PDB file of C-alpha atoms and ligand atoms in Angstrom:
ATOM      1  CA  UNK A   1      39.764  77.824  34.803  1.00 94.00           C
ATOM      2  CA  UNK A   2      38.996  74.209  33.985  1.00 97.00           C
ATOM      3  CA  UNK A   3      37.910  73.197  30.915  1.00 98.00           C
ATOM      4  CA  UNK A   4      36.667  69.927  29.332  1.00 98.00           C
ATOM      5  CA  UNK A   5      35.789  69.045  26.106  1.00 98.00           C
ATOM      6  CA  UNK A   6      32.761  65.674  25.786  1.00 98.00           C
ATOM      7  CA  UNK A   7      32.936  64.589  22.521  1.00 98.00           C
ATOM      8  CA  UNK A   8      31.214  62.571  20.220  1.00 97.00           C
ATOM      9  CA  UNK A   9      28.699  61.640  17.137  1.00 96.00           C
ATOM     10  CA  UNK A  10      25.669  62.288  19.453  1.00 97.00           C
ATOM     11  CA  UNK A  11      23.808  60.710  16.568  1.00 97.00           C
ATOM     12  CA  UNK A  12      21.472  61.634  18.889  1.00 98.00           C
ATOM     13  CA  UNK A  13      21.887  62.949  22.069  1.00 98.00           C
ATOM     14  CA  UNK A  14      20.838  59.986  24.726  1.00 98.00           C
ATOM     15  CA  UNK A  15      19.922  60.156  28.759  1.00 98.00           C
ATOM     16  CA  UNK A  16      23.205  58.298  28.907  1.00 98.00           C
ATOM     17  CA  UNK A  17      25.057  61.487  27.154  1.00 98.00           C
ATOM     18  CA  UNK A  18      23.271  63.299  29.646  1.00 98.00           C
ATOM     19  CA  UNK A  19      23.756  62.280  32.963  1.00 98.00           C
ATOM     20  CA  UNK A  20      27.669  62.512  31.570  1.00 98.00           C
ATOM     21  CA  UNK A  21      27.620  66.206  30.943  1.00 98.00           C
ATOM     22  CA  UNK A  22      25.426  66.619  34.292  1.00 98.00           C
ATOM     23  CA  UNK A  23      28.049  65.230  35.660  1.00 98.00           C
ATOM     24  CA  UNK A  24      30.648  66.832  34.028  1.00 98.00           C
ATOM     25  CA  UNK A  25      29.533  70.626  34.477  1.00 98.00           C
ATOM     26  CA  UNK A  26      30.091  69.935  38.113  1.00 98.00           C
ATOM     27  CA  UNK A  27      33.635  68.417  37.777  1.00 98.00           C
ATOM     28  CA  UNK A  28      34.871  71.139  35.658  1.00 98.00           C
ATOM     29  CA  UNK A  29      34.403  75.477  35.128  1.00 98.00           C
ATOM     30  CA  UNK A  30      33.110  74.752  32.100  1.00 98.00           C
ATOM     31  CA  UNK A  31      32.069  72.119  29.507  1.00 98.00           C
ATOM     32  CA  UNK A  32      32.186  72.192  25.707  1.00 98.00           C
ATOM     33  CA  UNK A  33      30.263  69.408  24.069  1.00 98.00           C
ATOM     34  CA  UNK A  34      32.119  68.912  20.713  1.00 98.00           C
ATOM     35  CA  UNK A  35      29.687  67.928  17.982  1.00 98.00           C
ATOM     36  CA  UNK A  36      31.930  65.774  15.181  1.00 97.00           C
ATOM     37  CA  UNK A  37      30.763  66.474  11.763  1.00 96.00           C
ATOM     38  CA  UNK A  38      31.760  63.072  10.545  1.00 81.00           C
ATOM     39  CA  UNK A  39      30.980  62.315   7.135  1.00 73.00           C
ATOM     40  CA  UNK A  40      32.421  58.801   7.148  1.00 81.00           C
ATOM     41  CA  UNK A  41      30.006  57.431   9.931  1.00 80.00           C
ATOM     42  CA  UNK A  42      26.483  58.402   7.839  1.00 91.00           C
ATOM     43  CA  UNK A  43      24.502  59.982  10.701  1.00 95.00           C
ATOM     44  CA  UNK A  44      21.174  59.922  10.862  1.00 96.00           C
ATOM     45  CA  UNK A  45      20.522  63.300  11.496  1.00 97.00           C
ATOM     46  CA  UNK A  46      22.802  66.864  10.366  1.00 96.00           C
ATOM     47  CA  UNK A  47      25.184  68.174  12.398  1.00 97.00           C
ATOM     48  CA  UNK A  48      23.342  70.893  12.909  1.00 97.00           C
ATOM     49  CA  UNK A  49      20.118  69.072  13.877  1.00 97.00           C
ATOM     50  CA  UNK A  50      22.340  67.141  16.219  1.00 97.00           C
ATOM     51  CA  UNK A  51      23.470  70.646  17.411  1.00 98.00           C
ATOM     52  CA  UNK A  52      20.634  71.740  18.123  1.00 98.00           C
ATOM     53  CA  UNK A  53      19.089  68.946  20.097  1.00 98.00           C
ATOM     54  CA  UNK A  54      22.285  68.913  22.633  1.00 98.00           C
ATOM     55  CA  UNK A  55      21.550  72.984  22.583  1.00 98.00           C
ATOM     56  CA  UNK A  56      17.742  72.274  24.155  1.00 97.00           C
ATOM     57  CA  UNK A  57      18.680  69.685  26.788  1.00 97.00           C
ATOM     58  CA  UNK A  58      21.848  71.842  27.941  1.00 98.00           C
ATOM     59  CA  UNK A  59      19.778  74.606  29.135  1.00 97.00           C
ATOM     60  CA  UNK A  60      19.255  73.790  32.317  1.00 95.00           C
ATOM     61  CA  UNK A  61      23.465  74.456  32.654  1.00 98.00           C
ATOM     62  CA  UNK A  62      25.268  77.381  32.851  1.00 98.00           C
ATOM     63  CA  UNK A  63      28.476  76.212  32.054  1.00 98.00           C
ATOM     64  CA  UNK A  64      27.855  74.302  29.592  1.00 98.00           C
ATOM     65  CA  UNK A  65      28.447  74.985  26.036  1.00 98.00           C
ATOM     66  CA  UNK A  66      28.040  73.031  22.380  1.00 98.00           C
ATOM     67  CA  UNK A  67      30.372  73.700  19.172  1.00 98.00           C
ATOM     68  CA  UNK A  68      30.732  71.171  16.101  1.00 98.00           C
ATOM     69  CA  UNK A  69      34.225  70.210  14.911  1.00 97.00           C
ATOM     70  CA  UNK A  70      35.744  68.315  12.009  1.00 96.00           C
ATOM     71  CA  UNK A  71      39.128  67.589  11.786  1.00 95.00           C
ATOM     72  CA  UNK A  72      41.327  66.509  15.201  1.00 97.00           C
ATOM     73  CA  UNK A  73      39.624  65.972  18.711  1.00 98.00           C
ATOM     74  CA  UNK A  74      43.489  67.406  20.148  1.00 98.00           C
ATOM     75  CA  UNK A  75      42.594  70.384  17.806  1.00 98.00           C
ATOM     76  CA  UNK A  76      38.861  71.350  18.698  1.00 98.00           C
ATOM     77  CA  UNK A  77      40.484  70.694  22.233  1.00 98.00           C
ATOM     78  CA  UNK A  78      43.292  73.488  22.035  1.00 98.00           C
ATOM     79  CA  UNK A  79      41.028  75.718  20.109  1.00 98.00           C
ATOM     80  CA  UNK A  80      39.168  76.042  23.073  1.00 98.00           C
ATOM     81  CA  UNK A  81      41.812  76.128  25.852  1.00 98.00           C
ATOM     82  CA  UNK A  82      40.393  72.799  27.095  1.00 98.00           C
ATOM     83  CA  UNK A  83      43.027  70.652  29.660  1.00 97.00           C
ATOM     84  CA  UNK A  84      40.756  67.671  29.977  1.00 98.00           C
ATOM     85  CA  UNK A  85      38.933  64.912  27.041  1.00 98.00           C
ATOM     86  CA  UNK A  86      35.591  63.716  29.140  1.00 98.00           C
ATOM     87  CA  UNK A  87      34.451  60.411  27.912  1.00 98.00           C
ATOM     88  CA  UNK A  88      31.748  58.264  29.424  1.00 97.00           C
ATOM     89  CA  UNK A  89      32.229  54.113  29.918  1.00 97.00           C
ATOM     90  CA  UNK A  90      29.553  51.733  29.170  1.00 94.00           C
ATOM     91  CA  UNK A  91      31.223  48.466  28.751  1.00 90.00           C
ATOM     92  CA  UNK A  92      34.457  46.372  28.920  1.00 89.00           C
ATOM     93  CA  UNK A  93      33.962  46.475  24.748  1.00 87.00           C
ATOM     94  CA  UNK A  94      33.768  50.595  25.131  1.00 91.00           C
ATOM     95  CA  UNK A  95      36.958  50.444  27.049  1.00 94.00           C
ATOM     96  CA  UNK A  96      39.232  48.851  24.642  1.00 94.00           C
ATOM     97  CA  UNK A  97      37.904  51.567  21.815  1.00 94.00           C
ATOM     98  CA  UNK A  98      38.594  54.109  24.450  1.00 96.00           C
ATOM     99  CA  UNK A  99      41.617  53.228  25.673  1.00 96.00           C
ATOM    100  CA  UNK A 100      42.982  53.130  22.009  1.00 97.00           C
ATOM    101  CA  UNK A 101      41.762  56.864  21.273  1.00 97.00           C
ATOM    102  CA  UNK A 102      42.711  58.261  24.773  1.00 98.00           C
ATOM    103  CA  UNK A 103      46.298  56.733  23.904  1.00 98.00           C
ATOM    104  CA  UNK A 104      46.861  58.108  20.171  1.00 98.00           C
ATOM    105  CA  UNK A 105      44.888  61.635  21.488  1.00 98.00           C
ATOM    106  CA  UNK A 106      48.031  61.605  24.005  1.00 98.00           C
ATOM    107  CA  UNK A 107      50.792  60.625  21.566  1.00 98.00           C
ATOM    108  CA  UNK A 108      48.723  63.355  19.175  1.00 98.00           C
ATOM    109  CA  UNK A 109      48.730  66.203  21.910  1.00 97.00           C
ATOM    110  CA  UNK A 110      50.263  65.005  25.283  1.00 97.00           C
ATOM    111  CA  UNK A 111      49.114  68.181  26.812  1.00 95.00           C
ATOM    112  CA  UNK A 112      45.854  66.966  26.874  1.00 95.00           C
ATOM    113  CA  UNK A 113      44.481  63.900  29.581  1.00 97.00           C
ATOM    114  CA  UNK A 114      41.136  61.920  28.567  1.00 98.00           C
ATOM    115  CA  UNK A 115      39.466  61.498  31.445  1.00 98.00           C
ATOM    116  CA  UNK A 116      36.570  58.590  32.199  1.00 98.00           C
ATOM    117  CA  UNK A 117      33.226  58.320  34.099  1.00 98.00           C
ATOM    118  CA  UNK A 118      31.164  55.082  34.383  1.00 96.00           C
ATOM    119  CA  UNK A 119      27.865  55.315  33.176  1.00 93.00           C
ATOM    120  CA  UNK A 120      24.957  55.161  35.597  1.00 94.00           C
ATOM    121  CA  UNK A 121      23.826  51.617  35.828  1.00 94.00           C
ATOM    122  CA  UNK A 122      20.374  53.024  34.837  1.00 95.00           C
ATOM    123  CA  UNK A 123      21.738  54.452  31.369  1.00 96.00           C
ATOM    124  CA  UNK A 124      24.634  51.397  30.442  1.00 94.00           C
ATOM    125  CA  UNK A 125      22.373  49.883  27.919  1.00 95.00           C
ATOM    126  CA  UNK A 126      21.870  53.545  25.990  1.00 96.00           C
ATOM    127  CA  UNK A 127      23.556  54.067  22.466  1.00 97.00           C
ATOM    128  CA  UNK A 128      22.623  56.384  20.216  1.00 97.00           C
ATOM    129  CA  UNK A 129      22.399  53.171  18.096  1.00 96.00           C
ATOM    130  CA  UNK A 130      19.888  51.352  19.908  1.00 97.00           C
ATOM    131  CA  UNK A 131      17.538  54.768  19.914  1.00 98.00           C
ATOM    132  CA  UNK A 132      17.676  55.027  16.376  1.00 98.00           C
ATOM    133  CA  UNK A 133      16.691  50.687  15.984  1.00 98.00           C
ATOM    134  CA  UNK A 134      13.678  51.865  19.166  1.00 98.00           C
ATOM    135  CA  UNK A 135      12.866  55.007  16.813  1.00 98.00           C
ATOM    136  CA  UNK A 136      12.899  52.943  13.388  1.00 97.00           C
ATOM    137  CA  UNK A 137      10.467  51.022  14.472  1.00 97.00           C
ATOM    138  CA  UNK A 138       8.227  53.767  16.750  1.00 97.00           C
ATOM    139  CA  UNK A 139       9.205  52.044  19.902  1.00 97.00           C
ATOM    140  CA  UNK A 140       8.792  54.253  23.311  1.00 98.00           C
ATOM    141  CA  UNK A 141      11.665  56.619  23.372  1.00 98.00           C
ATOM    142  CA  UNK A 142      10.430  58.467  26.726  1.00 98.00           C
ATOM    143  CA  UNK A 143      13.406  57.169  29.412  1.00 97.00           C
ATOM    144  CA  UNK A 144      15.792  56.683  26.201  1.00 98.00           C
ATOM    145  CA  UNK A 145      16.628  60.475  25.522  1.00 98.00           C
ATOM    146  CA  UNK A 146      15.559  64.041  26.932  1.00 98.00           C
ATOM    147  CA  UNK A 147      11.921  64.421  26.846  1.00 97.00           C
ATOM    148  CA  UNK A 148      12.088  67.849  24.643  1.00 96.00           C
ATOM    149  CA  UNK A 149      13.551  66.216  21.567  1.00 97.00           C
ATOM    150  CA  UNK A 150      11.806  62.724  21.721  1.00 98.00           C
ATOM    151  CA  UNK A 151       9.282  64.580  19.172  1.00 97.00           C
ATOM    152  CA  UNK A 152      12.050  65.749  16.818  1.00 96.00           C
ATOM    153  CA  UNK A 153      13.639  61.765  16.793  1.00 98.00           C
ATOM    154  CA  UNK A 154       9.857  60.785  15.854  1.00 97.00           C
ATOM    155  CA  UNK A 155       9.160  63.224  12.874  1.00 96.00           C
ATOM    156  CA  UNK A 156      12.877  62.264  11.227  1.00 96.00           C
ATOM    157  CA  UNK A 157      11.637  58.363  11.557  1.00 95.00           C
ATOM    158  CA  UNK A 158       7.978  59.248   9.756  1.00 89.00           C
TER     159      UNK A 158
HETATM  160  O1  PNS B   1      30.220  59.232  19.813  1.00 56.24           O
HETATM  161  P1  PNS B   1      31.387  58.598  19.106  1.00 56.24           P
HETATM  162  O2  PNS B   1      31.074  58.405  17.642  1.00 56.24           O
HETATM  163  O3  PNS B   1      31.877  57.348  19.770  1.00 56.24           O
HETATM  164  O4  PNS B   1      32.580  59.685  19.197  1.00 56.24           O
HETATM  165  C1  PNS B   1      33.816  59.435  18.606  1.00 56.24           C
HETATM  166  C2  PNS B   1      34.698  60.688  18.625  1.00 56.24           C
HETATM  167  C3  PNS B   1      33.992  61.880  18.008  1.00 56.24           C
HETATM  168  C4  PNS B   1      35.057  61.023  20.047  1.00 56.24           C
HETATM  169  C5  PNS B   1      35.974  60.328  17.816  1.00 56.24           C
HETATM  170  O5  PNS B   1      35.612  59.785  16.581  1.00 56.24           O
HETATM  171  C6  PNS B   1      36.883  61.522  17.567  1.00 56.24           C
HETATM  172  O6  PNS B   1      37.471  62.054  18.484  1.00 56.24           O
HETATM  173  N1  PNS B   1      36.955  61.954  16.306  1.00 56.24           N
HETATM  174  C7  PNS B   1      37.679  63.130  15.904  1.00 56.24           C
HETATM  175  C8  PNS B   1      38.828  62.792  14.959  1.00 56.24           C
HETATM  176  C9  PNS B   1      40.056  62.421  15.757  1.00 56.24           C
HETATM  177  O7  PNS B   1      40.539  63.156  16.587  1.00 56.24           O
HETATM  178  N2  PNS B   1      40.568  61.209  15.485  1.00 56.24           N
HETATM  179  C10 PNS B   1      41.706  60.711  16.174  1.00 56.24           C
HETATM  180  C11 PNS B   1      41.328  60.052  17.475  1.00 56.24           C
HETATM  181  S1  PNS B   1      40.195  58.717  17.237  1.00 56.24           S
END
């Protein structure tokens, strides 16, 4: 049995996050999409309205799973008898982030191998950042993240 962990703030969930775990699910037996509860980075919305957002838009899956996690990525990852660290690519800056965590993840754990997908042309300009700047300013979200919690990102900006 294959299993990958996606990480990440998912501060919230985008189409880009998406199309990542889509593509995932059919990589690997199953997915776990690890939630960080991250204090330090001030999200916008709780980890457990983050949570729950990935946990509507993951339905249509059935190997794919959410859990939150504080503490070590190489932990949540041997917790759940995961071999593989899915992370998605936007840019040449993304890459030289990446590159650094995939490296100290493997000096952390070298059990564990961090494995990369390029984002869909379509979805390279997505950050959870740039959502939150459309939201802020009740910009059209529709094409930005799942349709079903487009509603919830609205009511948190009112
Ligand atoms: O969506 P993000 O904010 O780019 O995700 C970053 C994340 C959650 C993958 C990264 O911050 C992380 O793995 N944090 C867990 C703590 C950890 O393991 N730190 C050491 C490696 S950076």
């Amino acid at each position: 049995m294959r299993i990958a962990v996606y990480p990440g703030s998912f501060d919230p969930i985008t189409n880009g996050h998406l199309d990542i775990i889509r593509r995932s699910a059919k990589l690997y037996d199953r997915v776990i999409v690890g939630v960080l509860d991250n204090i330090d980075k001030k999200p916008v919305f709780s980890v457990e309205e983050r949570r729950s957002m990935i946990e509507q838009v993951i339905t249509e899956f059935d190997n794919v799973s959410c859990d939150t996690f504080s503490g070590l990525l190489v932990d949540f990852a041997k917790q759940n008898h995961a071999s593989v660290i899915v992370k998605g690519l936007r840019t040449v800056a993304d890459f030289e982030y990446e590159l650094q965590m995939a490296l100290l993840n493997k000096a952390l754990n070298p059990e564990f191998e961090t494995m990369f997908l390029m984002t869909d042309t379509k979805y390279s300009y997505i950050s959870s950042s740039m959502v939150k700047g459309v939201a802020k300013y009740h910009g059209e979200l529709e094409g930005l993240v799942p349709h079903s919690i487009i509603r919830l990102i609205e009511e948190k900006y009112q």
